[in-house]
Amino acid sequence: MTPMHMHTTLLISLSLFLIIPLSISSTTTISPEGICNSTPFPSFCKSLLPNNNSATVYDYCRFSIHQSLATTRNFLSLIDGYLKLKNILPQATVRALEDCQFLIGLNLDFFSSTIQTIDSTSTLQSSKAEDMLTLLSATLTNQQTCSDGLQSTSLQNALFVPFKNGNMLYSVSLAFFRHGWVHNTRKGRWLREQMKITQDRNIYEAVRGRKLLQTGGGNVKVSQMVTVSQDGGGNFATIGDAVAAAPNNTAAAGGYYLIYVVAGVYEEYISIAKNKHYLMVVGDGINRTIITGNRSVIDGWTTFNSATFVVVGQGFVAMNLTIRNTAGAAKHQAVALRSGADFSTFYNCSFEGYQDTLYTHSFRQFYRDCDIYGTVDFIFGNAAVVLQNCNLYPRLPMQGQFNAITAQGRTDINQNTGTSIQNCSIRAAPDLASSSGTTKTYLGRPWKEYSRTVYIQSFMDNLIDPAGWMAWSGDFALNTSYYAEYANRGPGASTANRVTWPGYNVISATDAANFTVSSFVSGDSWLPAIGVPYTAGLI
């Protein structure tokens, strides 16, 4: 089938969804018009739903998610068809399509998992509801990432309509789920019950006479430990080989597969695949165990695939190492770490780059005692992420550039995503501190329409521009974004001359508590099993 035929098939398939019958449950029903008015796209929603029957919100949600799954299959067929023409397409287009193939494949998994969970029940524990909300939020993020990558390619116009319709369909599904399954008592606080993981083995493993982890005495279950050493003294000579040897699809209760990486410089591109669950990579310390690469957009890579280190597998942990992208400021977007892994944790790590250093792409993430270096948008993405007790180091950018610490990518008001920066320190990196230029440094700017970033109880040195925040383009997202500051300190923390956008807020302790480790990323349910230190609430 040619790509054009598949394009037509996709649009036909969308119309066929209109005649699929809804099952009616015995609980309260609502009209299609009533339920659609509670979504971001009421007209589109009404065009999808049969207009002659009322149903429960659970029925509407199941209906729309089944549609989303079918649409995703069609997306993947469409992308696969274009990739059959890779020999005649520009390399940049092929790489963008390959990103889409990967991301849409993930969405198939996410919608399938959601359907398996909700098709047989209208009641979910709040922890399970949070998991499904996170999956559905990630489908929108993956779709947007795919669309962003295709924007500058020859396929942009051909794919515009199906992708626009897909985005709206996914958004409607997310809205229905929020209305139906997410517990009303949460009131915006992302809480879940504690996950019970037996902790029966201490991770304090002696290697060459030293202790690997010393995080305050927590017990961590380890199923297997291997060593990577370039001198041939370990189990593997490369990190990639150690990752490949890890078991697939392990459960949390099975314990971590621990990869200890001896000090050295490892010129490798590492990818923790979606089936590599609960891996832990531990180095000998920042600037001792170094993983480095230099891919960049200028050299033909997509931003998404420019990363030196990529994590997709759930439950990943990294400790005591440095991850670099050395492409430099002149190469523009060049990612050091990209994480799209749920419950991913980074402790005592350093991430070094310039533009787009740390890509917190999706799902729930936690960073503690880490160093992050960069220039433009150097912490970006659409995860639900807390950075706690970290050092943020804006660097000297290219002449005429500014620094923006964050560029958060939330595209839908119902996504449970955002960037929370708590008790961190923002100081100029040595090259910026010693420069005589006039580089402006901002706390962030709204990459997407519902961008959400908060700074809580952090130190801000005098490099922060008094306005605090920078517009992306004109008045884009100034009304719909959510930027907030609470109890920050230092010469750059004054809010007296901050922007006056409707989306900017100086918040109370009650509001700030919504963005803490316990509330925003459900940290109490998974961080104790890792053994890293963390503060659950406000300090």
PDB file of N, CA and C in Angstrom, residues 141-224:
ATOM      1  N   THR A 141       2.270  13.045  24.494  1.00  0.00           N
ATOM      2  CA  THR A 141       3.656  13.504  24.385  1.00  0.00           C
ATOM      3  C   THR A 141       4.355  12.822  23.216  1.00  0.00           C
ATOM      4  N   ASN A 142       4.176  11.520  23.079  1.00  0.00           N
ATOM      5  CA  ASN A 142       4.809  10.793  21.974  1.00  0.00           C
ATOM      6  C   ASN A 142       4.302  11.290  20.626  1.00  0.00           C
ATOM      7  N   GLN A 143       2.999  11.504  20.538  1.00  0.00           N
ATOM      8  CA  GLN A 143       2.417  11.999  19.290  1.00  0.00           C
ATOM      9  C   GLN A 143       2.980  13.380  18.942  1.00  0.00           C
ATOM     10  N   GLN A 144       3.094  14.244  19.952  1.00  0.00           N
ATOM     11  CA  GLN A 144       3.622  15.586  19.715  1.00  0.00           C
ATOM     12  C   GLN A 144       5.083  15.540  19.310  1.00  0.00           C
ATOM     13  N   THR A 145       5.863  14.671  19.939  1.00  0.00           N
ATOM     14  CA  THR A 145       7.276  14.538  19.582  1.00  0.00           C
ATOM     15  C   THR A 145       7.433  14.092  18.146  1.00  0.00           C
ATOM     16  N   CYS A 146       6.622  13.141  17.732  1.00  0.00           N
ATOM     17  CA  CYS A 146       6.637  12.694  16.337  1.00  0.00           C
ATOM     18  C   CYS A 146       6.294  13.845  15.401  1.00  0.00           C
ATOM     19  N   SER A 147       5.231  14.551  15.710  1.00  0.00           N
ATOM     20  CA  SER A 147       4.795  15.667  14.871  1.00  0.00           C
ATOM     21  C   SER A 147       5.854  16.766  14.798  1.00  0.00           C
ATOM     22  N   ASP A 148       6.474  17.078  15.940  1.00  0.00           N
ATOM     23  CA  ASP A 148       7.524  18.098  15.962  1.00  0.00           C
ATOM     24  C   ASP A 148       8.682  17.713  15.046  1.00  0.00           C
ATOM     25  N   GLY A 149       9.070  16.433  15.076  1.00  0.00           N
ATOM     26  CA  GLY A 149      10.183  15.989  14.271  1.00  0.00           C
ATOM     27  C   GLY A 149       9.930  16.067  12.787  1.00  0.00           C
ATOM     28  N   LEU A 150       8.656  15.959  12.398  1.00  0.00           N
ATOM     29  CA  LEU A 150       8.299  15.983  10.976  1.00  0.00           C
ATOM     30  C   LEU A 150       8.062  17.388  10.436  1.00  0.00           C
ATOM     31  N   GLN A 151       8.057  18.392  11.311  1.00  0.00           N
ATOM     32  CA  GLN A 151       7.659  19.733  10.899  1.00  0.00           C
ATOM     33  C   GLN A 151       8.508  20.317   9.780  1.00  0.00           C
ATOM     34  N   SER A 152       9.788  20.032   9.792  1.00  0.00           N
ATOM     35  CA  SER A 152      10.671  20.630   8.788  1.00  0.00           C
ATOM     36  C   SER A 152      10.945  19.689   7.625  1.00  0.00           C
ATOM     37  N   THR A 153      10.140  18.622   7.495  1.00  0.00           N
ATOM     38  CA  THR A 153      10.342  17.659   6.417  1.00  0.00           C
ATOM     39  C   THR A 153       9.294  17.850   5.325  1.00  0.00           C
ATOM     40  N   SER A 154       9.514  17.158   4.214  1.00  0.00           N
ATOM     41  CA  SER A 154       8.597  17.252   3.078  1.00  0.00           C
ATOM     42  C   SER A 154       7.247  16.604   3.360  1.00  0.00           C
ATOM     43  N   LEU A 155       7.133  15.831   4.451  1.00  0.00           N
ATOM     44  CA  LEU A 155       5.891  15.139   4.780  1.00  0.00           C
ATOM     45  C   LEU A 155       4.995  15.934   5.713  1.00  0.00           C
ATOM     46  N   GLN A 156       5.424  17.103   6.084  1.00  0.00           N
ATOM     47  CA  GLN A 156       4.678  17.882   7.074  1.00  0.00           C
ATOM     48  C   GLN A 156       3.221  18.087   6.644  1.00  0.00           C
ATOM     49  N   ASN A 157       3.015  18.533   5.411  1.00  0.00           N
ATOM     50  CA  ASN A 157       1.659  18.820   4.953  1.00  0.00           C
ATOM     51  C   ASN A 157       0.841  17.545   4.768  1.00  0.00           C
ATOM     52  N   ALA A 158       1.474  16.493   4.273  1.00  0.00           N
ATOM     53  CA  ALA A 158       0.753  15.246   4.014  1.00  0.00           C
ATOM     54  C   ALA A 158       0.216  14.632   5.293  1.00  0.00           C
ATOM     55  N   LEU A 159       0.910  14.843   6.392  1.00  0.00           N
ATOM     56  CA  LEU A 159       0.527  14.203   7.652  1.00  0.00           C
ATOM     57  C   LEU A 159      -0.214  15.140   8.600  1.00  0.00           C
ATOM     58  N   PHE A 160      -0.422  16.372   8.185  1.00  0.00           N
ATOM     59  CA  PHE A 160      -0.996  17.358   9.096  1.00  0.00           C
ATOM     60  C   PHE A 160      -2.380  16.951   9.585  1.00  0.00           C
ATOM     61  N   VAL A 161      -3.280  16.596   8.666  1.00  0.00           N
ATOM     62  CA  VAL A 161      -4.665  16.308   9.048  1.00  0.00           C
ATOM     63  C   VAL A 161      -4.776  15.075   9.932  1.00  0.00           C
ATOM     64  N   PRO A 162      -4.188  13.922   9.537  1.00  0.00           N
ATOM     65  CA  PRO A 162      -4.318  12.762  10.442  1.00  0.00           C
ATOM     66  C   PRO A 162      -3.700  12.989  11.808  1.00  0.00           C
ATOM     67  N   PHE A 163      -2.578  13.719  11.855  1.00  0.00           N
ATOM     68  CA  PHE A 163      -1.968  13.957  13.153  1.00  0.00           C
ATOM     69  C   PHE A 163      -2.797  14.924  13.991  1.00  0.00           C
ATOM     70  N   LYS A 164      -3.379  15.923  13.364  1.00  0.00           N
ATOM     71  CA  LYS A 164      -4.243  16.843  14.104  1.00  0.00           C
ATOM     72  C   LYS A 164      -5.444  16.099  14.686  1.00  0.00           C
ATOM     73  N   ASN A 165      -6.086  15.257  13.864  1.00  0.00           N
ATOM     74  CA  ASN A 165      -7.223  14.483  14.353  1.00  0.00           C
ATOM     75  C   ASN A 165      -6.806  13.506  15.445  1.00  0.00           C
ATOM     76  N   GLY A 166      -5.639  12.901  15.284  1.00  0.00           N
ATOM     77  CA  GLY A 166      -5.139  11.991  16.306  1.00  0.00           C
ATOM     78  C   GLY A 166      -4.898  12.688  17.626  1.00  0.00           C
ATOM     79  N   ASN A 167      -4.304  13.867  17.578  1.00  0.00           N
ATOM     80  CA  ASN A 167      -4.062  14.629  18.808  1.00  0.00           C
ATOM     81  C   ASN A 167      -5.367  14.926  19.528  1.00  0.00           C
ATOM     82  N   MET A 168      -6.393  15.326  18.764  1.00  0.00           N
ATOM     83  CA  MET A 168      -7.671  15.647  19.393  1.00  0.00           C
ATOM     84  C   MET A 168      -8.316  14.398  19.977  1.00  0.00           C
ATOM     85  N   LEU A 169      -8.216  13.285  19.268  1.00  0.00           N
ATOM     86  CA  LEU A 169      -8.781  12.044  19.772  1.00  0.00           C
ATOM     87  C   LEU A 169      -8.100  11.615  21.069  1.00  0.00           C
ATOM     88  N   TYR A 170      -6.779  11.685  21.106  1.00  0.00           N
ATOM     89  CA  TYR A 170      -6.051  11.322  22.317  1.00  0.00           C
ATOM     90  C   TYR A 170      -6.421  12.248  23.472  1.00  0.00           C
ATOM     91  N   SER A 171      -6.594  13.529  23.158  1.00  0.00           N
ATOM     92  CA  SER A 171      -6.954  14.501  24.185  1.00  0.00           C
ATOM     93  C   SER A 171      -8.332  14.201  24.761  1.00  0.00           C
ATOM     94  N   VAL A 172      -9.272  13.858  23.904  1.00  0.00           N
ATOM     95  CA  VAL A 172     -10.616  13.502  24.361  1.00  0.00           C
ATOM     96  C   VAL A 172     -10.560  12.259  25.249  1.00  0.00           C
ATOM     97  N   SER A 173      -9.774  11.264  24.854  1.00  0.00           N
ATOM     98  CA  SER A 173      -9.637  10.050  25.660  1.00  0.00           C
ATOM     99  C   SER A 173      -9.080  10.366  27.039  1.00  0.00           C
ATOM    100  N   LEU A 174      -8.067  11.225  27.083  1.00  0.00           N
ATOM    101  CA  LEU A 174      -7.470  11.616  28.352  1.00  0.00           C
ATOM    102  C   LEU A 174      -8.484  12.344  29.224  1.00  0.00           C
ATOM    103  N   ALA A 175      -9.254  13.238  28.623  1.00  0.00           N
ATOM    104  CA  ALA A 175     -10.260  13.988  29.386  1.00  0.00           C
ATOM    105  C   ALA A 175     -11.328  13.051  29.949  1.00  0.00           C
ATOM    106  N   PHE A 176     -11.800  12.113  29.134  1.00  0.00           N
ATOM    107  CA  PHE A 176     -12.796  11.156  29.626  1.00  0.00           C
ATOM    108  C   PHE A 176     -12.235  10.352  30.797  1.00  0.00           C
ATOM    109  N   PHE A 177     -10.997   9.932  30.681  1.00  0.00           N
ATOM    110  CA  PHE A 177     -10.407   9.147  31.766  1.00  0.00           C
ATOM    111  C   PHE A 177     -10.311   9.973  33.041  1.00  0.00           C
ATOM    112  N   ARG A 178      -9.863  11.204  32.918  1.00  0.00           N
ATOM    113  CA  ARG A 178      -9.779  12.070  34.108  1.00  0.00           C
ATOM    114  C   ARG A 178     -11.140  12.203  34.785  1.00  0.00           C
ATOM    115  N   HIS A 179     -12.188  12.380  33.970  1.00  0.00           N
ATOM    116  CA  HIS A 179     -13.533  12.563  34.537  1.00  0.00           C
ATOM    117  C   HIS A 179     -14.056  11.280  35.156  1.00  0.00           C
ATOM    118  N   GLY A 180     -13.682  10.141  34.598  1.00  0.00           N
ATOM    119  CA  GLY A 180     -14.255   8.883  35.057  1.00  0.00           C
ATOM    120  C   GLY A 180     -13.506   8.194  36.170  1.00  0.00           C
ATOM    121  N   TRP A 181     -12.190   8.088  36.024  1.00  0.00           N
ATOM    122  CA  TRP A 181     -11.454   7.204  36.922  1.00  0.00           C
ATOM    123  C   TRP A 181     -10.573   7.910  37.953  1.00  0.00           C
ATOM    124  N   VAL A 182     -10.140   9.131  37.665  1.00  0.00           N
ATOM    125  CA  VAL A 182      -9.240   9.793  38.608  1.00  0.00           C
ATOM    126  C   VAL A 182     -10.041  10.260  39.815  1.00  0.00           C
ATOM    127  N   HIS A 183      -9.564   9.934  40.984  1.00  0.00           N
ATOM    128  CA  HIS A 183     -10.306  10.175  42.216  1.00  0.00           C
ATOM    129  C   HIS A 183     -10.459  11.665  42.487  1.00  0.00           C
ATOM    130  N   ASN A 184     -11.685  12.073  42.738  1.00  0.00           N
ATOM    131  CA  ASN A 184     -11.963  13.492  42.973  1.00  0.00           C
ATOM    132  C   ASN A 184     -11.274  14.018  44.222  1.00  0.00           C
ATOM    133  N   THR A 185     -11.014  13.143  45.175  1.00  0.00           N
ATOM    134  CA  THR A 185     -10.431  13.590  46.438  1.00  0.00           C
ATOM    135  C   THR A 185      -8.991  14.053  46.274  1.00  0.00           C
ATOM    136  N   ARG A 186      -8.392  13.767  45.108  1.00  0.00           N
ATOM    137  CA  ARG A 186      -6.991  14.123  44.947  1.00  0.00           C
ATOM    138  C   ARG A 186      -6.799  15.619  44.735  1.00  0.00           C
ATOM    139  N   LYS A 187      -7.764  16.285  44.115  1.00  0.00           N
ATOM    140  CA  LYS A 187      -7.726  17.738  43.948  1.00  0.00           C
ATOM    141  C   LYS A 187      -6.377  18.221  43.422  1.00  0.00           C
ATOM    142  N   GLY A 188      -5.909  17.555  42.378  1.00  0.00           N
ATOM    143  CA  GLY A 188      -4.686  18.008  41.733  1.00  0.00           C
ATOM    144  C   GLY A 188      -3.409  17.469  42.327  1.00  0.00           C
ATOM    145  N   ARG A 189      -3.498  16.732  43.426  1.00  0.00           N
ATOM    146  CA  ARG A 189      -2.280  16.188  44.026  1.00  0.00           C
ATOM    147  C   ARG A 189      -2.100  14.778  43.525  1.00  0.00           C
ATOM    148  N   TRP A 190      -0.944  14.519  42.935  1.00  0.00           N
ATOM    149  CA  TRP A 190      -0.751  13.255  42.233  1.00  0.00           C
ATOM    150  C   TRP A 190      -0.320  12.171  43.240  1.00  0.00           C
ATOM    151  N   LEU A 191      -1.334  11.645  43.970  1.00  0.00           N
ATOM    152  CA  LEU A 191      -1.052  10.666  45.018  1.00  0.00           C
ATOM    153  C   LEU A 191      -1.350   9.253  44.541  1.00  0.00           C
ATOM    154  N   ARG A 192      -0.656   8.290  45.109  1.00  0.00           N
ATOM    155  CA  ARG A 192      -0.953   6.889  44.855  1.00  0.00           C
ATOM    156  C   ARG A 192      -0.582   6.082  46.086  1.00  0.00           C
ATOM    157  N   GLU A 193      -1.189   4.884  46.231  1.00  0.00           N
ATOM    158  CA  GLU A 193      -0.865   4.044  47.374  1.00  0.00           C
ATOM    159  C   GLU A 193       0.562   3.532  47.276  1.00  0.00           C
ATOM    160  N   GLN A 194       1.080   3.145  48.398  1.00  0.00           N
ATOM    161  CA  GLN A 194       2.444   2.639  48.423  1.00  0.00           C
ATOM    162  C   GLN A 194       2.547   1.308  47.693  1.00  0.00           C
ATOM    163  N   MET A 195       3.577   1.186  46.858  1.00  0.00           N
ATOM    164  CA  MET A 195       3.874  -0.077  46.204  1.00  0.00           C
ATOM    165  C   MET A 195       4.740  -0.900  47.158  1.00  0.00           C
ATOM    166  N   LYS A 196       4.347  -2.128  47.409  1.00  0.00           N
ATOM    167  CA  LYS A 196       5.063  -2.961  48.369  1.00  0.00           C
ATOM    168  C   LYS A 196       6.117  -3.776  47.645  1.00  0.00           C
ATOM    169  N   ILE A 197       7.365  -3.508  47.932  1.00  0.00           N
ATOM    170  CA  ILE A 197       8.481  -4.263  47.367  1.00  0.00           C
ATOM    171  C   ILE A 197       9.321  -4.785  48.524  1.00  0.00           C
ATOM    172  N   THR A 198       9.496  -6.075  48.574  1.00  0.00           N
ATOM    173  CA  THR A 198      10.323  -6.666  49.615  1.00  0.00           C
ATOM    174  C   THR A 198      11.773  -6.250  49.413  1.00  0.00           C
ATOM    175  N   GLN A 199      12.388  -5.790  50.467  1.00  0.00           N
ATOM    176  CA  GLN A 199      13.780  -5.374  50.410  1.00  0.00           C
ATOM    177  C   GLN A 199      14.577  -6.344  51.272  1.00  0.00           C
ATOM    178  N   ASP A 200      15.288  -7.240  50.626  1.00  0.00           N
ATOM    179  CA  ASP A 200      15.906  -8.321  51.395  1.00  0.00           C
ATOM    180  C   ASP A 200      17.402  -8.453  51.185  1.00  0.00           C
ATOM    181  N   ARG A 201      18.008  -7.476  50.469  1.00  0.00           N
ATOM    182  CA  ARG A 201      19.442  -7.591  50.295  1.00  0.00           C
ATOM    183  C   ARG A 201      20.073  -6.204  50.267  1.00  0.00           C
ATOM    184  N   ASN A 202      21.126  -6.031  50.984  1.00  0.00           N
ATOM    185  CA  ASN A 202      21.804  -4.744  51.024  1.00  0.00           C
ATOM    186  C   ASN A 202      22.655  -4.571  49.777  1.00  0.00           C
ATOM    187  N   ILE A 203      22.561  -3.382  49.169  1.00  0.00           N
ATOM    188  CA  ILE A 203      23.300  -3.142  47.935  1.00  0.00           C
ATOM    189  C   ILE A 203      24.764  -2.768  48.189  1.00  0.00           C
ATOM    190  N   TYR A 204      25.133  -2.702  49.462  1.00  0.00           N
ATOM    191  CA  TYR A 204      26.523  -2.367  49.759  1.00  0.00           C
ATOM    192  C   TYR A 204      27.418  -3.528  49.323  1.00  0.00           C
ATOM    193  N   GLU A 205      27.835  -3.505  48.094  1.00  0.00           N
ATOM    194  CA  GLU A 205      28.662  -4.563  47.527  1.00  0.00           C
ATOM    195  C   GLU A 205      30.095  -4.058  47.450  1.00  0.00           C
ATOM    196  N   ALA A 206      31.016  -4.838  47.976  1.00  0.00           N
ATOM    197  CA  ALA A 206      32.418  -4.441  47.930  1.00  0.00           C
ATOM    198  C   ALA A 206      33.003  -4.750  46.553  1.00  0.00           C
ATOM    199  N   VAL A 207      33.501  -3.739  45.901  1.00  0.00           N
ATOM    200  CA  VAL A 207      34.186  -3.906  44.622  1.00  0.00           C
ATOM    201  C   VAL A 207      35.519  -3.176  44.726  1.00  0.00           C
ATOM    202  N   ARG A 208      36.599  -3.928  44.600  1.00  0.00           N
ATOM    203  CA  ARG A 208      37.942  -3.354  44.737  1.00  0.00           C
ATOM    204  C   ARG A 208      38.085  -2.601  46.060  1.00  0.00           C
ATOM    205  N   GLY A 209      37.486  -3.177  47.085  1.00  0.00           N
ATOM    206  CA  GLY A 209      37.694  -2.641  48.425  1.00  0.00           C
ATOM    207  C   GLY A 209      36.895  -1.416  48.763  1.00  0.00           C
ATOM    208  N   ARG A 210      35.903  -1.036  47.949  1.00  0.00           N
ATOM    209  CA  ARG A 210      35.116   0.152  48.265  1.00  0.00           C
ATOM    210  C   ARG A 210      33.628  -0.178  48.198  1.00  0.00           C
ATOM    211  N   LYS A 211      32.840   0.658  48.819  1.00  0.00           N
ATOM    212  CA  LYS A 211      31.397   0.455  48.782  1.00  0.00           C
ATOM    213  C   LYS A 211      30.817   1.229  47.601  1.00  0.00           C
ATOM    214  N   LEU A 212      29.931   0.553  46.854  1.00  0.00           N
ATOM    215  CA  LEU A 212      29.340   1.189  45.675  1.00  0.00           C
ATOM    216  C   LEU A 212      28.421   2.336  46.058  1.00  0.00           C
ATOM    217  N   LEU A 213      27.485   2.059  46.925  1.00  0.00           N
ATOM    218  CA  LEU A 213      26.468   3.048  47.252  1.00  0.00           C
ATOM    219  C   LEU A 213      26.445   3.283  48.744  1.00  0.00           C
ATOM    220  N   GLN A 214      26.412   4.514  49.109  1.00  0.00           N
ATOM    221  CA  GLN A 214      26.286   4.857  50.519  1.00  0.00           C
ATOM    222  C   GLN A 214      25.250   5.957  50.618  1.00  0.00           C
ATOM    223  N   THR A 215      24.008   5.538  50.720  1.00  0.00           N
ATOM    224  CA  THR A 215      22.898   6.477  50.622  1.00  0.00           C
ATOM    225  C   THR A 215      22.086   6.545  51.904  1.00  0.00           C
ATOM    226  N   GLY A 216      22.727   6.256  52.999  1.00  0.00           N
ATOM    227  CA  GLY A 216      22.020   6.432  54.256  1.00  0.00           C
ATOM    228  C   GLY A 216      21.475   5.165  54.851  1.00  0.00           C
ATOM    229  N   GLY A 217      21.919   4.006  54.376  1.00  0.00           N
ATOM    230  CA  GLY A 217      21.542   2.774  55.041  1.00  0.00           C
ATOM    231  C   GLY A 217      20.344   2.058  54.484  1.00  0.00           C
ATOM    232  N   GLY A 218      19.751   2.543  53.349  1.00  0.00           N
ATOM    233  CA  GLY A 218      18.597   1.869  52.791  1.00  0.00           C
ATOM    234  C   GLY A 218      18.959   0.531  52.176  1.00  0.00           C
ATOM    235  N   ASN A 219      18.042  -0.424  52.308  1.00  0.00           N
ATOM    236  CA  ASN A 219      18.236  -1.728  51.700  1.00  0.00           C
ATOM    237  C   ASN A 219      17.618  -1.756  50.317  1.00  0.00           C
ATOM    238  N   VAL A 220      18.343  -2.294  49.350  1.00  0.00           N
ATOM    239  CA  VAL A 220      17.881  -2.355  47.973  1.00  0.00           C
ATOM    240  C   VAL A 220      18.048  -3.788  47.486  1.00  0.00           C
ATOM    241  N   LYS A 221      17.033  -4.308  46.872  1.00  0.00           N
ATOM    242  CA  LYS A 221      17.089  -5.678  46.389  1.00  0.00           C
ATOM    243  C   LYS A 221      17.813  -5.737  45.048  1.00  0.00           C
ATOM    244  N   VAL A 222      18.840  -6.561  44.964  1.00  0.00           N
ATOM    245  CA  VAL A 222      19.638  -6.726  43.753  1.00  0.00           C
ATOM    246  C   VAL A 222      19.582  -8.187  43.330  1.00  0.00           C
ATOM    247  N   SER A 223      19.190  -8.428  42.092  1.00  0.00           N
ATOM    248  CA  SER A 223      19.102  -9.801  41.604  1.00  0.00           C
ATOM    249  C   SER A 223      20.431 -10.287  41.042  1.00  0.00           C
ATOM    250  N   GLN A 224      21.193  -9.384  40.433  1.00  0.00           N
ATOM    251  CA  GLN A 224      22.462  -9.751  39.819  1.00  0.00           C
ATOM    252  C   GLN A 224      23.312  -8.501  39.671  1.00  0.00           C
TER     253      GLN A 224
END
